[in-house]
Short mmCIF file of C-alpha atoms and ligand atoms in Angstrom, two decimals:
data_model
loop_
_atom_site.label_atom_id
_atom_site.label_comp_id
_atom_site.label_asym_id
_atom_site.label_seq_id
_atom_site.Cartn_x
_atom_site.Cartn_y
_atom_site.Cartn_z
CA MET T 1142 -0.01 -0.02 0.13
CA LYS T 1143 1.11 3.52 -0.67
CA ASP T 1144 2.99 5.00 2.18
CA THR T 1145 5.35 7.50 0.56
CA PHE T 1146 5.01 11.16 -0.33
CA TYR T 1147 6.08 11.21 -4.05
CA ILE T 1148 7.07 14.44 -5.69
CA THR T 1149 8.64 14.86 -9.10
CA THR T 1150 10.28 17.72 -11.14
CA PRO T 1151 9.83 17.49 -14.95
CA ILE T 1152 12.85 15.67 -16.44
CA TYR T 1153 14.72 18.36 -18.28
CA TYR T 1154 16.04 18.36 -21.79
CA VAL T 1155 19.71 18.31 -21.92
CA ASN T 1156 20.15 20.48 -25.08
CA ASP T 1157 21.99 22.82 -22.92
CA VAL T 1158 23.01 23.49 -19.28
CA PRO T 1159 20.38 24.40 -16.67
CA HIS T 1160 19.10 28.02 -16.09
CA ILE T 1161 17.32 29.62 -13.06
CA GLY T 1162 14.05 28.60 -14.52
CA HIS T 1163 14.88 24.87 -14.20
CA ALA T 1164 16.36 25.55 -10.77
CA TYR T 1165 13.18 27.31 -9.72
CA THR T 1166 11.15 24.15 -10.13
CA THR T 1167 13.73 21.89 -8.73
CA VAL T 1168 14.44 24.09 -5.58
CA ALA T 1169 10.62 24.37 -4.98
CA CYS T 1170 10.37 20.59 -5.11
CA ASP T 1171 13.39 20.12 -2.80
CA VAL T 1172 11.82 22.52 -0.26
CA ILE T 1173 8.57 20.49 -0.22
CA ALA T 1174 10.43 17.17 -0.04
CA ARG T 1175 12.47 18.48 2.88
CA TYR T 1176 9.48 19.83 4.62
CA ARG T 1177 7.70 16.43 4.25
CA ARG T 1178 10.70 14.76 5.64
CA LEU T 1179 10.75 17.25 8.60
CA ARG T 1180 7.29 16.09 9.27
CA GLY T 1181 8.63 12.53 9.53
CA GLU T 1182 6.96 11.38 6.30
CA LYS T 1183 8.60 9.00 3.90
CA VAL T 1184 9.36 10.81 0.80
CA PHE T 1185 10.47 9.88 -2.69
CA PHE T 1186 11.79 12.92 -4.59
CA LEU T 1187 12.51 12.28 -8.25
CA THR T 1188 14.35 14.35 -10.82
CA GLY T 1189 16.27 13.54 -13.94
CA THR T 1190 16.92 14.23 -17.56
CA ASP T 1191 15.03 13.76 -20.80
CA GLU T 1192 17.66 12.62 -23.15
CA HIS T 1193 15.92 11.39 -26.36
CA GLY T 1194 14.18 13.26 -29.17
CA GLN T 1195 15.17 15.86 -31.64
CA THR T 1196 15.92 18.76 -29.41
CA ASN T 1197 18.82 16.74 -27.78
CA LEU T 1198 19.81 15.11 -30.98
CA ARG T 1199 20.24 18.36 -32.71
CA ALA T 1200 22.33 19.66 -29.84
CA ALA T 1201 24.66 16.75 -30.27
CA GLN T 1202 24.78 17.26 -34.15
CA GLN T 1203 25.63 20.95 -33.75
CA ARG T 1204 28.70 19.85 -31.74
CA GLY T 1205 29.61 17.05 -34.14
CA LEU T 1206 28.95 14.45 -31.47
CA LYS T 1207 26.98 11.22 -31.22
CA PRO T 1208 23.84 11.89 -29.13
CA GLN T 1209 24.92 9.46 -26.42
CA GLU T 1210 28.31 11.14 -26.27
CA TRP T 1211 26.63 14.60 -25.90
CA VAL T 1212 24.12 13.59 -23.21
CA ASP T 1213 26.92 11.73 -21.21
CA GLN T 1214 28.94 14.95 -21.39
CA ILE T 1215 26.15 17.31 -20.28
CA VAL T 1216 24.30 15.35 -17.59
CA PRO T 1217 27.14 15.75 -15.05
CA GLN T 1218 26.74 19.50 -15.50
CA TRP T 1219 23.15 19.23 -14.51
CA LYS T 1220 23.95 17.06 -11.47
CA GLU T 1221 26.68 19.50 -10.42
CA VAL T 1222 24.17 22.35 -10.29
CA TRP T 1223 21.71 20.23 -8.23
CA GLU T 1224 24.48 19.27 -5.76
CA ARG T 1225 25.58 22.83 -5.38
CA LEU T 1226 21.99 23.92 -4.71
CA GLU T 1227 21.68 21.20 -2.15
CA ILE T 1228 18.96 19.29 -3.98
CA SER T 1229 18.15 16.18 -1.91
CA TYR T 1230 16.63 14.14 -4.67
CA ASP T 1231 16.22 10.39 -3.86
CA ASP T 1232 16.66 9.23 -7.43
CA PHE T 1233 17.94 10.85 -10.73
CA ILE T 1234 16.59 9.22 -13.75
CA ARG T 1235 17.94 9.41 -17.20
CA THR T 1236 15.83 8.26 -20.10
CA THR T 1237 18.76 6.59 -21.72
CA GLU T 1238 19.10 4.16 -18.86
CA GLU T 1239 18.44 0.60 -19.60
CA ARG T 1240 15.91 0.40 -16.74
CA HIS T 1241 13.90 3.14 -18.43
CA GLY T 1242 13.96 1.72 -21.93
CA ARG T 1243 12.69 -1.50 -20.73
CA SER T 1244 9.76 -0.08 -18.87
CA VAL T 1245 8.75 2.24 -21.77
CA GLN T 1246 8.54 -0.71 -23.98
CA ASP T 1247 6.36 -2.61 -21.55
CA PHE T 1248 4.22 0.49 -21.28
CA VAL T 1249 3.60 1.19 -24.92
CA GLN T 1250 2.92 -2.49 -25.35
CA ARG T 1251 0.19 -2.21 -22.85
CA LEU T 1252 -1.32 0.64 -24.81
CA TYR T 1253 -1.03 -1.35 -27.96
CA ASP T 1254 -2.65 -4.46 -26.33
CA ALA T 1255 -5.51 -2.28 -24.90
CA GLY T 1256 -6.36 -1.41 -28.61
CA ASP T 1257 -5.47 2.29 -28.23
CA VAL T 1258 -2.65 2.34 -30.75
CA TYR T 1259 -3.07 2.40 -34.59
CA LEU T 1260 -0.97 3.34 -37.69
CA GLY T 1261 -1.73 6.66 -39.53
CA THR T 1262 -0.33 9.62 -41.25
CA TYR T 1263 0.23 12.92 -39.73
CA GLU T 1264 1.24 16.29 -41.21
CA GLY T 1265 1.69 19.36 -39.17
CA LEU T 1266 3.94 22.17 -37.85
CA TYR T 1267 6.33 20.97 -35.19
CA CYS T 1268 8.39 22.92 -32.58
CA ILE T 1269 11.56 21.12 -31.88
CA SER T 1270 12.14 22.99 -28.56
CA CYS T 1271 8.70 21.92 -27.21
CA GLU T 1272 8.87 18.60 -29.06
CA GLU T 1273 5.18 19.24 -29.90
CA PHE T 1274 2.86 19.75 -32.95
CA LYS T 1275 1.29 23.23 -32.92
CA THR T 1276 -2.03 24.38 -34.14
CA GLY T 1277 -4.24 27.59 -34.05
CA SER T 1278 -3.07 30.35 -31.52
CA GLU T 1279 0.03 28.41 -30.73
CA ILE T 1280 1.44 29.39 -34.07
CA LEU T 1281 2.50 33.05 -34.54
CA ASP T 1282 2.73 34.92 -37.83
CA GLY T 1283 5.57 33.65 -39.91
CA GLN T 1284 4.97 30.11 -38.56
CA LEU T 1285 6.78 30.71 -35.28
CA CYS T 1286 6.31 28.89 -31.97
CA ALA T 1287 4.43 30.99 -29.57
CA ILE T 1288 6.56 29.92 -26.72
CA HIS T 1289 10.13 29.84 -28.18
CA LYS T 1290 9.50 32.24 -31.18
CA ILE T 1291 11.53 29.90 -33.40
CA PRO T 1292 10.40 28.64 -36.87
CA LEU T 1293 8.12 25.62 -36.78
CA GLU T 1294 9.07 22.66 -39.04
CA ARG T 1295 6.58 21.01 -41.34
CA VAL T 1296 6.60 17.32 -40.62
CA GLN T 1297 4.82 14.51 -42.48
CA GLU T 1298 5.20 10.94 -41.30
CA GLN T 1299 3.56 7.65 -40.90
CA ASN T 1300 3.30 7.15 -37.15
CA TYR T 1301 1.61 5.13 -34.58
CA PHE T 1302 -1.18 7.16 -32.99
CA PHE T 1303 -2.50 6.99 -29.49
CA ARG T 1304 -6.38 7.21 -29.41
CA LEU T 1305 -6.63 10.21 -27.11
CA SER T 1306 -10.03 11.10 -28.55
CA ALA T 1307 -11.50 8.08 -26.71
CA TYR T 1308 -10.61 9.46 -23.32
CA GLN T 1309 -12.39 12.69 -23.40
CA ASP T 1310 -15.27 11.69 -21.11
CA ARG T 1311 -13.08 9.84 -18.68
CA LEU T 1312 -10.74 12.73 -18.40
CA LEU T 1313 -13.54 15.18 -17.81
CA LYS T 1314 -14.95 12.87 -15.13
CA LEU T 1315 -11.49 12.81 -13.51
CA TYR T 1316 -11.29 16.57 -13.37
CA GLU T 1317 -14.77 16.79 -11.92
CA GLU T 1318 -14.30 14.17 -9.29
CA HIS T 1319 -10.82 15.50 -8.30
CA PRO T 1320 -10.79 19.25 -8.71
CA GLU T 1321 -7.40 19.18 -6.94
CA PHE T 1322 -5.90 17.06 -9.85
CA VAL T 1323 -4.66 20.36 -11.42
CA ARG T 1324 -3.70 23.38 -9.28
CA PRO T 1325 -4.04 26.34 -9.17
CA GLU T 1326 -7.69 26.36 -10.14
CA THR T 1327 -7.26 28.68 -13.07
CA ARG T 1328 -4.98 26.01 -14.67
CA MET T 1329 -7.61 23.47 -14.17
CA ASN T 1330 -10.16 25.66 -15.97
CA GLU T 1331 -7.81 25.88 -18.96
CA VAL T 1332 -7.41 22.05 -19.02
CA VAL T 1333 -11.18 21.48 -18.80
CA ALA T 1334 -11.81 24.04 -21.59
CA PHE T 1335 -9.06 22.33 -23.79
CA VAL T 1336 -10.51 18.83 -23.32
CA LYS T 1337 -14.18 20.06 -23.82
CA GLY T 1338 -12.93 21.58 -27.08
CA GLY T 1339 -12.34 18.07 -28.39
CA LEU T 1340 -9.32 15.82 -28.32
CA GLN T 1341 -7.29 14.72 -31.32
CA ASP T 1342 -5.32 11.44 -31.28
CA PHE T 1343 -1.60 12.14 -31.12
CA SER T 1344 1.27 10.49 -32.86
CA MET T 1345 3.39 8.50 -30.47
CA SER T 1346 6.19 7.26 -32.68
CA ARG T 1347 8.87 8.67 -35.09
CA THR T 1348 10.62 7.09 -38.00
CA SER T 1349 12.68 10.01 -39.31
CA PHE T 1350 15.42 9.51 -36.75
CA ASP T 1351 16.38 6.62 -34.46
CA TRP T 1352 17.47 8.41 -31.26
CA GLY T 1353 14.84 6.93 -28.90
CA VAL T 1354 13.39 3.73 -27.58
CA PRO T 1355 12.29 1.36 -30.29
CA ILE T 1356 8.60 0.52 -30.57
CA PRO T 1357 8.59 -3.23 -29.51
CA TRP T 1358 6.31 -4.51 -32.28
CA ASP T 1359 7.78 -2.37 -35.07
CA PRO T 1360 11.32 -1.26 -34.22
CA LYS T 1361 11.69 1.03 -37.43
CA HIS T 1362 9.78 3.40 -35.16
CA VAL T 1363 11.03 5.01 -31.98
CA VAL T 1364 8.70 6.15 -29.17
CA TYR T 1365 7.81 9.77 -29.24
CA VAL T 1366 9.96 11.63 -26.83
CA TRP T 1367 6.95 12.80 -24.60
CA VAL T 1368 5.65 9.28 -24.11
CA ASP T 1369 9.10 8.19 -23.30
CA ALA T 1370 9.62 11.12 -20.91
CA LEU T 1371 6.35 10.91 -18.99
CA PHE T 1372 6.86 7.33 -18.14
CA ASN T 1373 10.07 8.17 -16.20
CA TYR T 1374 7.76 8.91 -13.26
CA ILE T 1375 6.72 5.33 -13.20
CA THR T 1376 10.00 3.65 -14.12
CA ALA T 1377 11.70 5.11 -11.10
CA THR T 1378 9.19 3.66 -8.77
CA GLY T 1379 10.23 0.08 -9.77
CA PHE T 1380 7.21 -0.55 -12.01
CA GLY T 1381 7.54 -4.03 -13.59
CA VAL T 1382 10.54 -4.90 -11.38
CA ASP T 1383 9.49 -4.39 -7.78
CA GLU T 1384 5.74 -4.40 -7.55
CA GLN T 1385 5.71 -3.88 -3.75
CA ARG T 1386 7.88 -0.76 -4.07
CA PHE T 1387 5.74 0.46 -6.94
CA ARG T 1388 2.55 0.18 -5.03
CA SER T 1389 4.18 1.87 -1.91
CA ILE T 1390 5.17 4.99 -3.96
CA TRP T 1391 2.76 5.32 -6.96
CA PRO T 1392 0.44 7.35 -7.62
CA ALA T 1393 2.66 10.50 -7.47
CA ASP T 1394 1.41 13.06 -5.01
CA VAL T 1395 2.50 16.00 -7.06
CA HIS T 1396 4.15 16.54 -10.46
CA MET T 1397 5.59 20.04 -10.33
CA MET T 1398 6.14 22.12 -13.59
CA SER T 1399 5.23 25.41 -15.37
CA LYS T 1400 2.39 25.78 -17.73
CA ASP T 1401 4.43 25.04 -20.89
CA ILE T 1402 3.99 21.35 -20.22
CA LEU T 1403 0.77 21.23 -18.55
CA ARG T 1404 -1.25 19.71 -21.32
CA PHE T 1405 1.12 16.65 -21.47
CA HIS T 1406 0.82 16.09 -17.74
CA ALA T 1407 -2.86 16.81 -17.29
CA VAL T 1408 -4.28 15.32 -20.48
CA PHE T 1409 -1.93 12.95 -22.35
CA TRP T 1410 -0.44 11.34 -19.28
CA PRO T 1411 -3.64 10.38 -17.31
CA ALA T 1412 -5.20 9.09 -20.61
CA MET T 1413 -2.21 6.81 -21.26
CA LEU T 1414 -2.26 5.60 -17.66
CA MET T 1415 -5.94 4.90 -17.94
CA SER T 1416 -5.35 2.93 -21.07
CA ALA T 1417 -2.54 0.92 -19.37
CA GLY T 1418 -4.85 0.15 -16.42
CA LEU T 1419 -2.65 2.19 -13.94
CA PRO T 1420 -3.73 4.71 -11.31
CA VAL T 1421 -3.32 8.40 -12.27
CA PRO T 1422 -1.25 10.86 -10.28
CA ARG T 1423 -3.01 12.73 -7.43
CA SER T 1424 -2.05 16.21 -8.55
CA VAL T 1425 -0.19 18.40 -11.08
CA PHE T 1426 0.98 21.75 -9.76
CA VAL T 1427 1.71 24.58 -12.18
CA HIS T 1428 3.92 27.37 -10.92
CA GLY T 1429 4.64 30.56 -12.90
CA TYR T 1430 7.27 31.49 -15.27
CA LEU T 1431 10.49 33.37 -14.34
CA LEU T 1432 10.51 36.16 -16.83
CA VAL T 1433 13.28 38.20 -18.41
CA GLY T 1434 12.09 41.47 -20.11
CA GLY T 1435 8.51 40.24 -19.70
CA GLU T 1436 9.14 36.89 -21.56
CA LYS T 1437 9.69 33.38 -20.33
CA MET T 1438 13.38 33.08 -19.83
CA SER T 1439 14.90 30.43 -21.99
CA LYS T 1440 18.18 29.28 -23.40
CA THR T 1441 16.71 29.09 -26.81
CA ARG T 1442 16.02 32.84 -26.62
CA LEU T 1443 19.39 33.45 -25.13
CA THR T 1444 17.84 34.90 -21.93
CA GLY T 1445 18.94 32.13 -19.67
CA ILE T 1446 20.93 32.86 -16.42
CA HIS T 1447 23.04 30.06 -14.92
CA PRO T 1448 22.34 29.47 -11.25
CA PHE T 1449 26.08 29.79 -10.50
CA GLN T 1450 26.04 33.35 -11.72
CA LEU T 1451 23.90 34.11 -8.69
CA THR T 1452 25.05 31.56 -6.06
CA GLY T 1453 28.63 33.12 -6.45
CA HIS T 1454 27.36 36.47 -5.21
CA PHE T 1455 24.58 35.53 -2.74
CA GLY T 1456 25.38 31.97 -1.58
CA VAL T 1457 23.13 28.92 -1.96
CA ASP T 1458 20.79 29.56 0.91
CA ALA T 1459 19.98 33.08 -0.15
CA TYR T 1460 19.51 31.76 -3.69
CA ARG T 1461 16.99 29.17 -2.55
CA TYR T 1462 15.27 31.71 -0.35
CA TYR T 1463 15.04 34.53 -2.74
CA PHE T 1464 13.04 32.97 -5.56
CA LEU T 1465 10.55 31.38 -3.22
CA ARG T 1466 10.05 34.57 -1.21
CA GLU T 1467 9.94 36.86 -4.16
CA VAL T 1468 7.47 35.23 -6.56
CA PRO T 1469 4.08 34.22 -5.20
CA PHE T 1470 4.05 30.56 -6.07
CA GLY T 1471 1.81 29.91 -9.08
CA GLN T 1472 2.23 33.41 -10.52
CA ASP T 1473 4.95 34.57 -13.03
CA GLY T 1474 7.76 36.70 -11.58
CA SER T 1475 10.78 38.57 -12.73
CA PHE T 1476 14.34 38.31 -11.43
CA SER T 1477 16.45 41.25 -10.96
CA TRP T 1478 19.82 41.68 -9.32
CA GLU T 1479 18.50 44.81 -7.45
CA SER T 1480 15.51 42.95 -5.97
CA MET T 1481 17.73 39.95 -5.02
CA ALA T 1482 20.38 42.27 -3.31
CA ALA T 1483 17.64 44.29 -1.50
CA ARG T 1484 15.97 41.14 -0.05
CA TYR T 1485 19.32 39.70 0.87
CA ASN T 1486 20.28 42.76 2.78
CA ALA T 1487 16.89 43.40 4.35
CA GLU T 1488 15.79 39.97 5.23
CA LEU T 1489 18.87 37.80 5.57
CA ALA T 1490 21.83 40.02 6.41
CA ASN T 1491 19.93 42.63 8.53
CA GLY T 1492 17.09 40.25 9.40
CA LEU T 1493 17.89 36.65 10.23
CA GLY T 1494 21.63 36.91 10.23
CA ASN T 1495 21.68 40.00 12.50
CA LEU T 1496 19.22 38.62 14.85
CA ALA T 1497 21.16 35.44 15.32
CA SER T 1498 24.43 37.28 15.80
CA ARG T 1499 22.99 39.75 18.34
CA ILE T 1500 21.26 37.04 20.44
CA LEU T 1501 24.34 34.83 20.32
CA ALA T 1502 26.73 37.65 21.26
CA MET T 1503 24.48 38.64 24.29
CA ALA T 1504 24.36 34.95 25.38
CA GLY T 1505 28.22 35.19 25.18
CA SER T 1506 28.63 38.23 27.03
CA TYR T 1507 25.95 37.96 29.74
CA PHE T 1508 25.97 34.19 30.26
CA GLY T 1509 29.38 33.00 29.19
CA GLY T 1510 27.55 31.45 26.07
CA VAL T 1511 25.39 29.13 28.20
CA VAL T 1512 21.66 28.94 27.79
CA PRO T 1513 20.29 30.46 31.04
CA GLU T 1514 17.54 28.93 33.14
CA PRO T 1515 14.18 30.70 32.47
CA SER T 1516 11.70 31.32 35.30
CA SER T 1517 9.24 29.25 33.18
CA ARG T 1518 9.71 27.03 30.06
CA GLU T 1519 6.22 27.89 29.02
CA GLY T 1520 7.09 31.36 27.72
CA SER T 1521 4.77 34.26 27.41
CA GLY T 1522 4.32 37.53 25.74
CA ARG T 1523 4.74 38.74 22.18
CA LEU T 1524 7.45 36.48 21.04
CA ARG T 1525 5.78 33.46 22.33
CA GLU T 1526 2.55 34.44 20.46
CA ALA T 1527 4.52 35.04 17.26
CA ALA T 1528 6.02 31.62 17.56
CA THR T 1529 2.56 30.12 17.81
CA ALA T 1530 1.58 32.00 14.67
CA LEU T 1531 4.61 30.52 12.86
CA VAL T 1532 3.91 27.02 14.01
CA GLY T 1533 0.37 27.26 12.68
CA ARG T 1534 1.03 29.18 9.43
CA PHE T 1535 4.13 27.67 8.08
CA PRO T 1536 2.90 24.06 7.76
CA ALA T 1537 -0.52 25.27 6.43
CA HIS T 1538 1.15 27.28 3.66
CA MET T 1539 3.57 24.53 2.84
CA GLU T 1540 0.79 21.91 2.52
CA ALA T 1541 -1.16 24.15 0.31
CA PHE T 1542 2.02 24.89 -1.94
CA GLN T 1543 1.92 28.49 -0.84
CA LEU T 1544 5.69 28.51 -0.68
CA SER T 1545 6.07 32.22 -0.82
CA ASP T 1546 3.68 32.66 2.19
CA ALA T 1547 5.52 29.96 4.13
CA VAL T 1548 8.83 31.73 3.59
CA GLY T 1549 6.96 35.02 4.38
CA ALA T 1550 5.78 33.46 7.77
CA LEU T 1551 9.33 32.70 8.60
CA ASP T 1552 10.48 36.24 7.65
CA GLY T 1553 7.57 37.64 9.69
CA PHE T 1554 8.65 35.70 12.81
CA VAL T 1555 12.26 37.04 12.39
CA ARG T 1556 10.94 40.56 12.23
CA GLU T 1557 8.88 39.87 15.39
CA ALA T 1558 11.96 38.60 17.24
CA ASN T 1559 13.94 41.62 16.25
CA ARG T 1560 11.18 43.82 17.46
CA TYR T 1561 11.02 41.88 20.73
CA LEU T 1562 14.71 42.49 21.26
CA VAL T 1563 14.29 46.23 20.78
CA GLU T 1564 11.29 46.12 23.09
CA VAL T 1565 12.86 44.26 26.05
CA ALA T 1566 16.29 45.63 25.46
CA PRO T 1567 18.31 43.00 27.26
CA TRP T 1568 21.28 45.32 27.06
CA ASN T 1569 19.46 47.66 29.57
CA LEU T 1570 18.39 44.67 31.75
CA ALA T 1571 22.04 43.64 31.91
CA LYS T 1572 22.96 46.87 33.59
CA ASP T 1573 20.62 46.17 36.56
CA GLU T 1574 21.79 43.25 38.82
CA GLY T 1575 18.31 43.07 40.26
CA ARG T 1576 16.89 42.09 36.93
CA ARG T 1577 19.14 39.17 36.31
CA GLN T 1578 16.13 36.77 36.02
CA ASP T 1579 14.35 39.07 33.53
CA LEU T 1580 17.52 39.08 31.46
CA ALA T 1581 17.70 35.30 31.59
CA ASP T 1582 14.09 35.02 30.63
CA SER T 1583 14.48 37.32 27.67
CA LEU T 1584 17.63 35.53 26.39
CA TYR T 1585 16.11 32.12 26.86
CA ALA T 1586 13.14 33.26 24.84
CA SER T 1587 15.34 34.71 22.06
CA LEU T 1588 17.51 31.64 21.86
CA GLU T 1589 14.32 29.55 21.71
CA ALA T 1590 13.24 31.70 18.84
CA LEU T 1591 16.46 31.05 17.09
CA ARG T 1592 15.97 27.25 17.59
CA LEU T 1593 12.55 27.48 16.08
CA ILE T 1594 13.97 29.53 13.16
CA ALA T 1595 16.52 26.91 12.42
CA VAL T 1596 13.95 24.12 12.41
CA PHE T 1597 11.42 25.97 10.23
CA ALA T 1598 14.22 27.36 7.84
CA SER T 1599 15.71 23.98 7.36
CA PRO T 1600 13.73 23.05 4.33
CA VAL T 1601 14.37 26.30 2.66
CA MET T 1602 18.00 27.12 3.69
CA PRO T 1603 19.50 23.80 4.80
CA GLY T 1604 23.02 25.13 4.95
CA ALA T 1605 22.37 28.29 7.03
CA SER T 1606 19.94 26.34 9.39
CA ALA T 1607 22.66 23.72 9.97
CA ARG T 1608 25.17 26.54 10.85
CA LEU T 1609 22.78 28.20 13.16
CA TRP T 1610 21.98 24.95 14.73
CA ALA T 1611 25.68 24.30 15.37
CA GLN T 1612 25.93 27.83 16.94
CA LEU T 1613 23.11 26.99 19.23
CA GLY T 1614 25.15 23.92 20.35
CA ILE T 1615 22.16 21.67 20.61
CA ALA T 1616 23.44 17.98 21.09
CA GLU T 1617 20.74 16.32 18.96
CA GLN T 1618 21.21 16.62 15.23
CA LEU T 1619 18.97 19.09 13.25
CA SER T 1620 18.23 16.15 10.85
CA ALA T 1621 16.70 14.30 13.85
CA GLN T 1622 14.03 17.08 14.51
CA TYR T 1623 10.56 16.30 13.45
CA LEU T 1624 7.35 18.30 13.44
CA PRO T 1625 5.13 18.86 15.25
CA ARG T 1626 7.25 18.03 18.27
CA ALA T 1627 10.29 20.13 17.37
CA ALA T 1628 7.95 23.10 17.20
CA GLN T 1629 6.98 23.04 20.77
CA TRP T 1630 8.10 25.92 22.91
CA GLY T 1631 10.60 25.42 25.59
CA LEU T 1632 12.65 22.47 24.28
CA LEU T 1633 16.00 24.33 24.43
CA GLU T 1634 17.93 22.89 27.34
CA PRO T 1635 19.31 25.45 29.88
CA GLY T 1636 22.94 24.74 30.19
CA THR T 1637 23.52 24.13 26.50
CA ARG T 1638 26.79 25.83 25.39
CA THR T 1639 26.32 28.23 22.48
CA SER T 1640 28.88 29.90 20.32
CA LYS T 1641 28.84 32.91 18.11
CA GLY T 1642 30.53 31.57 15.03
CA GLU T 1643 30.65 33.27 11.54
CA ALA T 1644 27.91 35.57 10.29
CA LEU T 1645 25.20 33.51 8.58
CA PHE T 1646 24.77 36.20 5.85
CA PRO T 1647 27.59 38.60 5.56
CA ARG T 1648 26.59 41.97 4.23
CA LEU T 1649 27.13 42.49 0.50
CA ASP T 1650 29.53 45.02 -0.84
CA ASP T 1651 27.85 47.42 -3.19
N1 MSP E 1304 11.72 17.36 -21.14
C1 MSP E 1304 10.45 18.10 -20.89
C2 MSP E 1304 9.69 17.60 -19.64
C3 MSP E 1304 9.37 16.13 -19.58
S1 MSP E 1304 8.59 15.81 -18.10
C4 MSP E 1304 8.04 14.25 -18.32
C5 MSP E 1304 10.70 19.58 -20.74
N2 MSP E 1304 11.91 20.00 -20.53
S2 MSP E 1304 12.41 21.41 -20.32
O1 MSP E 1304 13.88 21.35 -20.07
O2 MSP E 1304 11.93 22.25 -21.21
O3 MSP E 1304 11.88 21.93 -18.86
C6 MSP E 1304 10.64 22.54 -18.79
C7 MSP E 1304 10.39 22.87 -17.29
O4 MSP E 1304 11.36 23.60 -16.82
C8 MSP E 1304 9.13 23.83 -17.03
O5 MSP E 1304 7.94 23.13 -17.01
C9 MSP E 1304 9.50 24.40 -15.71
O6 MSP E 1304 9.29 23.39 -14.75
C10 MSP E 1304 10.97 24.59 -15.89
N3 MSP E 1304 11.21 25.85 -16.54
C11 MSP E 1304 11.94 26.21 -17.73
N4 MSP E 1304 11.96 27.47 -17.88
C12 MSP E 1304 11.29 28.16 -16.90
C13 MSP E 1304 11.06 29.52 -16.56
N5 MSP E 1304 11.47 30.51 -17.34
N6 MSP E 1304 10.45 29.78 -15.50
C14 MSP E 1304 9.91 28.81 -14.61
N7 MSP E 1304 10.14 27.43 -14.96
C15 MSP E 1304 10.75 27.16 -15.99
O7 MSP E 1304 9.78 20.35 -21.04
#
């Protein structure tokens, strides 16, 4: 039986290196995966690379390489970025792996055996970057792709077709019974309108090139790259190899992506799964585009920014924090150096970082770095209330995929804690021997606030949280903290030896 929270990123084309758009999806999934682990859930977080098809083939040809040589060269560059961004994936799938080819063949055979595949001829305009035929408003004047603004290519081929048209009613029933299948709701409305408009069968094989998985009953054809790609989500669960594992993971809880590939996930994918007699995913979540100059940032359009261009300046934690905090999750957003620098200084250097260094410095000078004994572990007052708000809001936002609000709740708590310090002014209490207990109470509460910040920030900024945790000197590992218990007020043990350590977020030079 299913006992694992399963989250996926799209598997990315490897026609080039990653840009911050790909990293946006991947970081968001990582934050969700880490949050679920923090709740003590079993998690399977999958990412990987989509290596077949024409877009990758052409990238190899342009470099005078065989496609396999090219993908083998470029995939490590993707993995390097994910490693640097501290992406905690549980598996990385490459569609050129043997395990995947085998399961794609099983899968298309099932569709064939179900009577949903037939031979036909197709002619249309194809976008190689989307790997998709285009019609109507998807075609701009001059026969350009509306997403990539590159010329479409006229393709005519004898292909195998998947009988998508037969699934219209079953898909509409799925959307009606599971309104959460596509989120946010506006995206669901688009999908419903598209399906109600009538579905056409799609070609699911190619014969003009051989860079793909051969169709098992007719190996002159290779499987269309999108059919091949979607199936990665099931290959990685052990489908056809380890039935028990498959059942414990599938169906996916959420496939994350932006709207460019929604139709494949919300229409083609469930229809093919229904045909194969397999359960459909629980939900597809569509976040917005990162824009440059008002357009979707992309390598094809030469507007891609490599994540390392930003991590070099701001560090990995700030990188992860910034995009989630800046862009309401689900809406489009723009990146700018100015806004990133402004948030860094306001919320991380002057906010969280300064809060931690002030509190730890005071613990050092007033109590020799040792957590003082408070008059009560219950806590009271404004900071305690703010903590209760954080403990309620952060999980609620996370579970609703309101990532910017979750990160905002954390920032709100940091601000409250800074206000609390100004209000109680421990530096004044310290001047009065008679108020030693008040000083101890205020520092205990402040240190306890830092402990909560480290716990709640850990899915978002794993590195900075671990450093803060180490400065707090808590014996138990941060990775051994689980919600809801770790969110209880008063767990910090008096007597714990803290240390000031290096600044979590050094101020930026102009
Ligand atoms: N290979 C297919 C996906 C197959 S999944 C079974 C593909 N690859 S892709 O490399 O083009 O990645 C598209 C995805 O990358 C988007 O859906 C989104 O998750 C992410 N993004 C790419 N550019 C982006 C922005 N400019 N902004 C936000 N996300 C972006 O499609």
